[in-house]
Backbone atoms as SQL, in Angstrom:
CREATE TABLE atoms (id INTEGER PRIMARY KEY, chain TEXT, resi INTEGER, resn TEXT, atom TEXT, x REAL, y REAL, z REAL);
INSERT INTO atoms VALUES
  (1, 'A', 1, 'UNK', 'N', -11.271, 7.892, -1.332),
  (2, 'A', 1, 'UNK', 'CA', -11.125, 6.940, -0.246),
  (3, 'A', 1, 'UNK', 'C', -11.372, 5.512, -0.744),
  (4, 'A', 2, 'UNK', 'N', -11.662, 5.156, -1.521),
  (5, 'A', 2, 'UNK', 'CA', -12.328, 4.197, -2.330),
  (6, 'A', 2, 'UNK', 'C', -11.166, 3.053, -2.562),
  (7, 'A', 3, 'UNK', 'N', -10.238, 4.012, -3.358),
  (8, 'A', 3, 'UNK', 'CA', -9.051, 3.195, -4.120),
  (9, 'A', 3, 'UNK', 'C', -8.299, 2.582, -2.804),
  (10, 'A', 4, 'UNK', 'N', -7.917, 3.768, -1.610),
  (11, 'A', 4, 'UNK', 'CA', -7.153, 3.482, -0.703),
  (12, 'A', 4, 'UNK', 'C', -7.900, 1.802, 0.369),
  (13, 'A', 5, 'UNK', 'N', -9.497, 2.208, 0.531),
  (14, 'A', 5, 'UNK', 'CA', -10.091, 1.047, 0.943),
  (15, 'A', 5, 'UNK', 'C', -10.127, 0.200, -0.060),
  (16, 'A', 6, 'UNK', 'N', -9.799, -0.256, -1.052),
  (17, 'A', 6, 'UNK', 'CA', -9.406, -1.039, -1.736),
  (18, 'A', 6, 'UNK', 'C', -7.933, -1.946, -1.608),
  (19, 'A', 7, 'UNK', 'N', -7.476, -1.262, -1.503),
  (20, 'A', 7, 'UNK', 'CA', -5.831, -1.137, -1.443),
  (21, 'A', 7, 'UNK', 'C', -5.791, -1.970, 0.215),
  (22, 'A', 8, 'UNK', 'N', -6.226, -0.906, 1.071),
  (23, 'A', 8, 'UNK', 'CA', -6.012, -2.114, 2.450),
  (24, 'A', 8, 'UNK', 'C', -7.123, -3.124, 2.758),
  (25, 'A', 9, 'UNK', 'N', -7.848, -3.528, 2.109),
  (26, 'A', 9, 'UNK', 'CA', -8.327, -4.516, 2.003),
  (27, 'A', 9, 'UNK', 'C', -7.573, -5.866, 1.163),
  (28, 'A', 10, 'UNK', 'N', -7.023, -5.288, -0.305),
  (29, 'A', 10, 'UNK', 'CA', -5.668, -6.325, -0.527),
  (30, 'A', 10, 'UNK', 'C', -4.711, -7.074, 0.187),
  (31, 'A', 11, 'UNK', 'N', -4.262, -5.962, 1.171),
  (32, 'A', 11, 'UNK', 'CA', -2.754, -5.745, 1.573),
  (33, 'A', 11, 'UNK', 'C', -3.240, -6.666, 3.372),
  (34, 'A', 12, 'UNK', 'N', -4.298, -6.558, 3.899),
  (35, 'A', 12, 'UNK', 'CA', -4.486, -7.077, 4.972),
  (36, 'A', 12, 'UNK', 'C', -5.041, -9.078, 4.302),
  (37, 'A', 13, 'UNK', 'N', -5.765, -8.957, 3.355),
  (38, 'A', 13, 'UNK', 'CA', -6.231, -10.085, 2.974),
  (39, 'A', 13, 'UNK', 'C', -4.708, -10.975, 2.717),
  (40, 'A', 14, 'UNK', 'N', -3.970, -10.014, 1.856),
  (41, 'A', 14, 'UNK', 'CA', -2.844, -11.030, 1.295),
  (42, 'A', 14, 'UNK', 'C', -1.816, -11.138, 2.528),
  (43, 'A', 15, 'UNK', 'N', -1.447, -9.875, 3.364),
  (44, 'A', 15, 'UNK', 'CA', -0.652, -10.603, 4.557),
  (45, 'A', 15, 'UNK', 'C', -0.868, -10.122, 5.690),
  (46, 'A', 16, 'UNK', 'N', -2.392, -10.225, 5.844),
  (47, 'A', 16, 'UNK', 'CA', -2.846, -10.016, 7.295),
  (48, 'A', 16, 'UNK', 'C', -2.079, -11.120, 8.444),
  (49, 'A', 17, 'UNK', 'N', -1.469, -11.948, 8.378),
  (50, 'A', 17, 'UNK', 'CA', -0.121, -12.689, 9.409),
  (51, 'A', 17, 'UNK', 'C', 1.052, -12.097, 9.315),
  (52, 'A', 18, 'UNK', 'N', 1.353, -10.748, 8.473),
  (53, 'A', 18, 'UNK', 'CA', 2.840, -10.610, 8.462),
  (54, 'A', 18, 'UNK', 'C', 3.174, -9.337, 8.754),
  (55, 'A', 19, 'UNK', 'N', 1.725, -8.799, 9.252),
  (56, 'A', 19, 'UNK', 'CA', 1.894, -6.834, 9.305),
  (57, 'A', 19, 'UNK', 'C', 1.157, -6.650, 10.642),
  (58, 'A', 20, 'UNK', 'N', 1.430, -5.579, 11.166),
  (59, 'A', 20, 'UNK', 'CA', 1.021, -5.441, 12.616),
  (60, 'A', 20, 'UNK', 'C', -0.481, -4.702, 12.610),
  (61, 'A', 21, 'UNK', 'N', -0.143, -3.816, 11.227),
  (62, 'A', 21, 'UNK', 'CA', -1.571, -2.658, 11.390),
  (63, 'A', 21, 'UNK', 'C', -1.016, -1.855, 10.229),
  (64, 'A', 22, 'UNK', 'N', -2.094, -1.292, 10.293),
  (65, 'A', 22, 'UNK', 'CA', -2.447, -0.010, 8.864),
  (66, 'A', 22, 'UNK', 'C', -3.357, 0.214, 9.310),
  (67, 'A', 23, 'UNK', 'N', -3.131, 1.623, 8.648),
  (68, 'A', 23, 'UNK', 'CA', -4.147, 3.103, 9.176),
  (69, 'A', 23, 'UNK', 'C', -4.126, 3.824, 7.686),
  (70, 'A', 24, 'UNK', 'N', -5.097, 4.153, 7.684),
  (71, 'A', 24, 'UNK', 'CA', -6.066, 4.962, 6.296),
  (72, 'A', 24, 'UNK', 'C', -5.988, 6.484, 6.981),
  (73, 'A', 25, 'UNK', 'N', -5.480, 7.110, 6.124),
  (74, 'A', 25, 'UNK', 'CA', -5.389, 8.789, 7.053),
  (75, 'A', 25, 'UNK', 'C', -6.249, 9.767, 5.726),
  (76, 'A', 26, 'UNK', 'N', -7.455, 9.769, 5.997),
  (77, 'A', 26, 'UNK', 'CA', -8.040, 11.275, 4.909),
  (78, 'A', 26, 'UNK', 'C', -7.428, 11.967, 5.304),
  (79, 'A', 27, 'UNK', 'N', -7.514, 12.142, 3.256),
  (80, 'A', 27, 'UNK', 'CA', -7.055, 13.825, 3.543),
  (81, 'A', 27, 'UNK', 'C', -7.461, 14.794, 2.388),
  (82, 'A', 28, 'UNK', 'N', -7.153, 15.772, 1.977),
  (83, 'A', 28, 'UNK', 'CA', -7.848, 16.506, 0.566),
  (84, 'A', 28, 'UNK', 'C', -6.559, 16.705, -0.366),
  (85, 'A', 29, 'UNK', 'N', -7.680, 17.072, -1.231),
  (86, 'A', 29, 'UNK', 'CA', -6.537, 17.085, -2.630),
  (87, 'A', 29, 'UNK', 'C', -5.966, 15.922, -3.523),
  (88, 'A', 30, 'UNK', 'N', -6.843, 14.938, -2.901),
  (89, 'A', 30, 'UNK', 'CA', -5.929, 13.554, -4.018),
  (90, 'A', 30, 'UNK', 'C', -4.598, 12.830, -3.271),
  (91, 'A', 31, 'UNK', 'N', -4.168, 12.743, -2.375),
  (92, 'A', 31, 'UNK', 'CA', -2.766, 12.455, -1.817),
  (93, 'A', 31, 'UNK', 'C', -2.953, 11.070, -1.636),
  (94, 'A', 32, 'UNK', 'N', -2.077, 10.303, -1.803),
  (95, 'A', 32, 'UNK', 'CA', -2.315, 8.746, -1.532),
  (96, 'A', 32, 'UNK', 'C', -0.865, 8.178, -1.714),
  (97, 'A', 33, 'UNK', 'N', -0.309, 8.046, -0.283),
  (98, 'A', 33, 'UNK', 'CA', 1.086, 8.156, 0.152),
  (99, 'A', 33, 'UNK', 'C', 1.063, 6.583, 0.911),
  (100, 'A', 34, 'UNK', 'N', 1.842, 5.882, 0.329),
  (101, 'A', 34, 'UNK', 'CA', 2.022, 4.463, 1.335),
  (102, 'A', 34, 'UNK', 'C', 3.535, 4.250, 1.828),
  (103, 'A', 35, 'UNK', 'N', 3.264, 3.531, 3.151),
  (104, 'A', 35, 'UNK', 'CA', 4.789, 3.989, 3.670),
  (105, 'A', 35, 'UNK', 'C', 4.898, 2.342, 4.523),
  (106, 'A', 36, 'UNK', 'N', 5.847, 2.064, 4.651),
  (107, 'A', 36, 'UNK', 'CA', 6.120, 1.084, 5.844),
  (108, 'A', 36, 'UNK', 'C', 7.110, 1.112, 6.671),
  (109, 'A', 37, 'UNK', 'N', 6.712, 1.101, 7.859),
  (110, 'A', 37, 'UNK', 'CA', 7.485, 1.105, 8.765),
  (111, 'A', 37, 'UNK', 'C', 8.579, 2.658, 8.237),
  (112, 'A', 38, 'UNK', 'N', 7.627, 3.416, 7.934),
  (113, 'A', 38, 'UNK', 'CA', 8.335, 5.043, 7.805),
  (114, 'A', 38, 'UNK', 'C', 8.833, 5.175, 6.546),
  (115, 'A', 39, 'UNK', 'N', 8.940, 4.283, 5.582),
  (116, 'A', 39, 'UNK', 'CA', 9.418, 4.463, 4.532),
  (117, 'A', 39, 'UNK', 'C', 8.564, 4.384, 3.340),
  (118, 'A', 40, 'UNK', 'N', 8.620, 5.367, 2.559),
  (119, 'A', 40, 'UNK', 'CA', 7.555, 5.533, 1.707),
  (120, 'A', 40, 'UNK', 'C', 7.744, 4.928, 0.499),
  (121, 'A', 41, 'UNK', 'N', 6.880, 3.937, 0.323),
  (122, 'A', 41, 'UNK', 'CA', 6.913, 2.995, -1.180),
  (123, 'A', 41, 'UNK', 'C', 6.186, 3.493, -2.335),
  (124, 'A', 42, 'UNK', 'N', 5.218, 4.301, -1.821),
  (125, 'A', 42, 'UNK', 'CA', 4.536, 4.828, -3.386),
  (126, 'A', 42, 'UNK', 'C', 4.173, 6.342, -3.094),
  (127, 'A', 43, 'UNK', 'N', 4.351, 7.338, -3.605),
  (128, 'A', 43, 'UNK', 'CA', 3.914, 8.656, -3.439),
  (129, 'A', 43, 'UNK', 'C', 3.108, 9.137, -4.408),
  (130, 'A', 44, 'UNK', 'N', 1.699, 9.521, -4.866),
  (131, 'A', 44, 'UNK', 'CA', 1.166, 10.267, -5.688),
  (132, 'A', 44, 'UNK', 'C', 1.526, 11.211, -6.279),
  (133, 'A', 45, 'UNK', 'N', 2.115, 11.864, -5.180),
  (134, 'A', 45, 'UNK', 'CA', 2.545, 13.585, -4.911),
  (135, 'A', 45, 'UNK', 'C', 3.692, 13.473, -5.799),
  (136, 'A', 46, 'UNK', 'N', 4.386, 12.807, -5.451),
  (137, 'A', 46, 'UNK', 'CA', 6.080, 12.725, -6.047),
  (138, 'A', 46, 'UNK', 'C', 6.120, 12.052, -7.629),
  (139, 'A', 47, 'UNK', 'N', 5.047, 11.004, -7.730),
  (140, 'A', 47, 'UNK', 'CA', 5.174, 10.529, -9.198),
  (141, 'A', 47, 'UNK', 'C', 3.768, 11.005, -10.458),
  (142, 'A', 48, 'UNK', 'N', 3.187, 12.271, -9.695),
  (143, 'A', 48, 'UNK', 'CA', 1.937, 12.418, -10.392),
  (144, 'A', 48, 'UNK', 'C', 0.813, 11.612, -10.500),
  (145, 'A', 49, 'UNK', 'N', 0.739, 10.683, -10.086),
  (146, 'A', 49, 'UNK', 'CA', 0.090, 9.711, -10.952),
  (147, 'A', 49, 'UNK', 'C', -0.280, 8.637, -9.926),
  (148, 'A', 50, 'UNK', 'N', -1.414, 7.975, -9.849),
  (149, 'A', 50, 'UNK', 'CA', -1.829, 7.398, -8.759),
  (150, 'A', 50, 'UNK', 'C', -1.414, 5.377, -9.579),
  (151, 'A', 51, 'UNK', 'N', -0.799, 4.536, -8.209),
  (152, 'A', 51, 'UNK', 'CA', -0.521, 3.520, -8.427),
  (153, 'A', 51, 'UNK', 'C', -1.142, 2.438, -9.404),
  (154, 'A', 52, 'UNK', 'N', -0.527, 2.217, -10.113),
  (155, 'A', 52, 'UNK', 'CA', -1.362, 1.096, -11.421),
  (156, 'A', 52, 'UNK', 'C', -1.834, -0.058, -10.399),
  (157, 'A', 53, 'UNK', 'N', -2.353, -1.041, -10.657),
  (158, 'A', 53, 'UNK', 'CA', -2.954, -2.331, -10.306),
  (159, 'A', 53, 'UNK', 'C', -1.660, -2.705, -9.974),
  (160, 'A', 54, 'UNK', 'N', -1.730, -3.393, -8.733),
  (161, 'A', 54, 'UNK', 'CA', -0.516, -4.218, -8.010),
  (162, 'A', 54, 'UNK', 'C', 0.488, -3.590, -7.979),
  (163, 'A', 55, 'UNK', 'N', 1.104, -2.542, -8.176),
  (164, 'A', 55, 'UNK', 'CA', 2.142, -1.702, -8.220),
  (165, 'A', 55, 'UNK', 'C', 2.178, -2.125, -6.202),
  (166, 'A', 56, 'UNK', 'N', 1.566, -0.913, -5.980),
  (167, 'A', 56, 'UNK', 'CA', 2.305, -0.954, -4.178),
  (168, 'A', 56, 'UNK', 'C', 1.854, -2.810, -3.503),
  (169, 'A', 57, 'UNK', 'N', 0.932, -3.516, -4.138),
  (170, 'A', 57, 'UNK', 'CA', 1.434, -4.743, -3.584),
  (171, 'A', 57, 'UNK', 'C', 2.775, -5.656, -4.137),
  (172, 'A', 58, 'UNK', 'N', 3.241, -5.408, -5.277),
  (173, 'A', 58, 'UNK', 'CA', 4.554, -5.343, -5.538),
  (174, 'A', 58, 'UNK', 'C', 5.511, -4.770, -4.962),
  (175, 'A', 59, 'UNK', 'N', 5.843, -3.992, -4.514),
  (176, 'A', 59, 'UNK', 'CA', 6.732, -3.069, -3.724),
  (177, 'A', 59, 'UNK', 'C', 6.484, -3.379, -2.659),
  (178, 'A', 60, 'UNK', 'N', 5.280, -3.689, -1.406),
  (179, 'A', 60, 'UNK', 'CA', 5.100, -4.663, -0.604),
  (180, 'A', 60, 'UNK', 'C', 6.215, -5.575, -0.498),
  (181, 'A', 61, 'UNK', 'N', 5.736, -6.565, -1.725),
  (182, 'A', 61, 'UNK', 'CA', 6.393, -8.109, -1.591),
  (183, 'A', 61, 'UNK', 'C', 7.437, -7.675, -1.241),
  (184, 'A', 62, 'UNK', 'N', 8.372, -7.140, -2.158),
  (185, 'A', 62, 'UNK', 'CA', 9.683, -6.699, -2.421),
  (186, 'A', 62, 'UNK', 'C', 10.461, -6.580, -0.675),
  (187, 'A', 63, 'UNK', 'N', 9.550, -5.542, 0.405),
  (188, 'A', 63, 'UNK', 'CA', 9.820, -5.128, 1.296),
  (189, 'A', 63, 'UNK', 'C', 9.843, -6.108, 2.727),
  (190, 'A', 64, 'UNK', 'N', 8.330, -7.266, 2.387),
  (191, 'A', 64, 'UNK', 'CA', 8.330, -7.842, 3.344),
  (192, 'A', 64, 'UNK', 'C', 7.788, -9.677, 2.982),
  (193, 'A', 65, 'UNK', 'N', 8.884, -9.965, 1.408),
  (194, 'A', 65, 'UNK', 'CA', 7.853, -11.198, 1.117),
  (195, 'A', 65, 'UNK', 'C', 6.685, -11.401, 0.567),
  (196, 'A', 66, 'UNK', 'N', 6.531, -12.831, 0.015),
  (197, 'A', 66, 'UNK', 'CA', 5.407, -13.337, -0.776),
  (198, 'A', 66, 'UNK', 'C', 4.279, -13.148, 0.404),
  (199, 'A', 67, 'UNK', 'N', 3.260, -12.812, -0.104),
  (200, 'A', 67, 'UNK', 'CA', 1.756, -13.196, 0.461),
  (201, 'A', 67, 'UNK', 'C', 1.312, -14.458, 0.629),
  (202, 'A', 68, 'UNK', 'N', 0.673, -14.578, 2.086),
  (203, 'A', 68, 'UNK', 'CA', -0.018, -15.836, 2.024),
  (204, 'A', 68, 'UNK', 'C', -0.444, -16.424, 1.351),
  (205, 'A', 69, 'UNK', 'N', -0.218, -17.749, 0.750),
  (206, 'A', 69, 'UNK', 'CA', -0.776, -18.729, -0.200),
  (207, 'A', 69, 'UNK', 'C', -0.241, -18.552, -1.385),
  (208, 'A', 70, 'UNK', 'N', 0.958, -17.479, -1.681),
  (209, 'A', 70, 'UNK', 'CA', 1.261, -17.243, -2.813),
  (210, 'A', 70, 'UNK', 'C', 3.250, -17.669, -2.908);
């Protein structure tokens, strides 16, 4: 839970004006699935391997723009 509260703590800091909400869903086994608006940008499950540094805030940008101040 750690990485993921990590992760939306980024993602609200960098564009808490440009997103409506995020939700943190436990769960077991390691799964750490990010999606927007239904579409899934990073899958654990599917690429083995849990997101490098800035990876899903990259794929972010990509989806919805630069971050505040950036």
């Amino acid at each position: 839970m750690g990485r993921a509260a990590s992760l939306a703590e980024e993602i609200l800091g960098r564009w808490k004006n440009r997103i409506e909400g995020l939700t943190l869903r436990p769960s077991r086994g390691g799964r750490f699935e990010v999606s927007v608006n239904g579409k899934s940008i990073f899958s654990k499950a599917e690429l083995g391997r849990h997101a490098e540094a800035g990876e899903v805030a990259g794929r972010l940008e990509e989806l919805i723009g630069a971050s505040e101040g950036h």
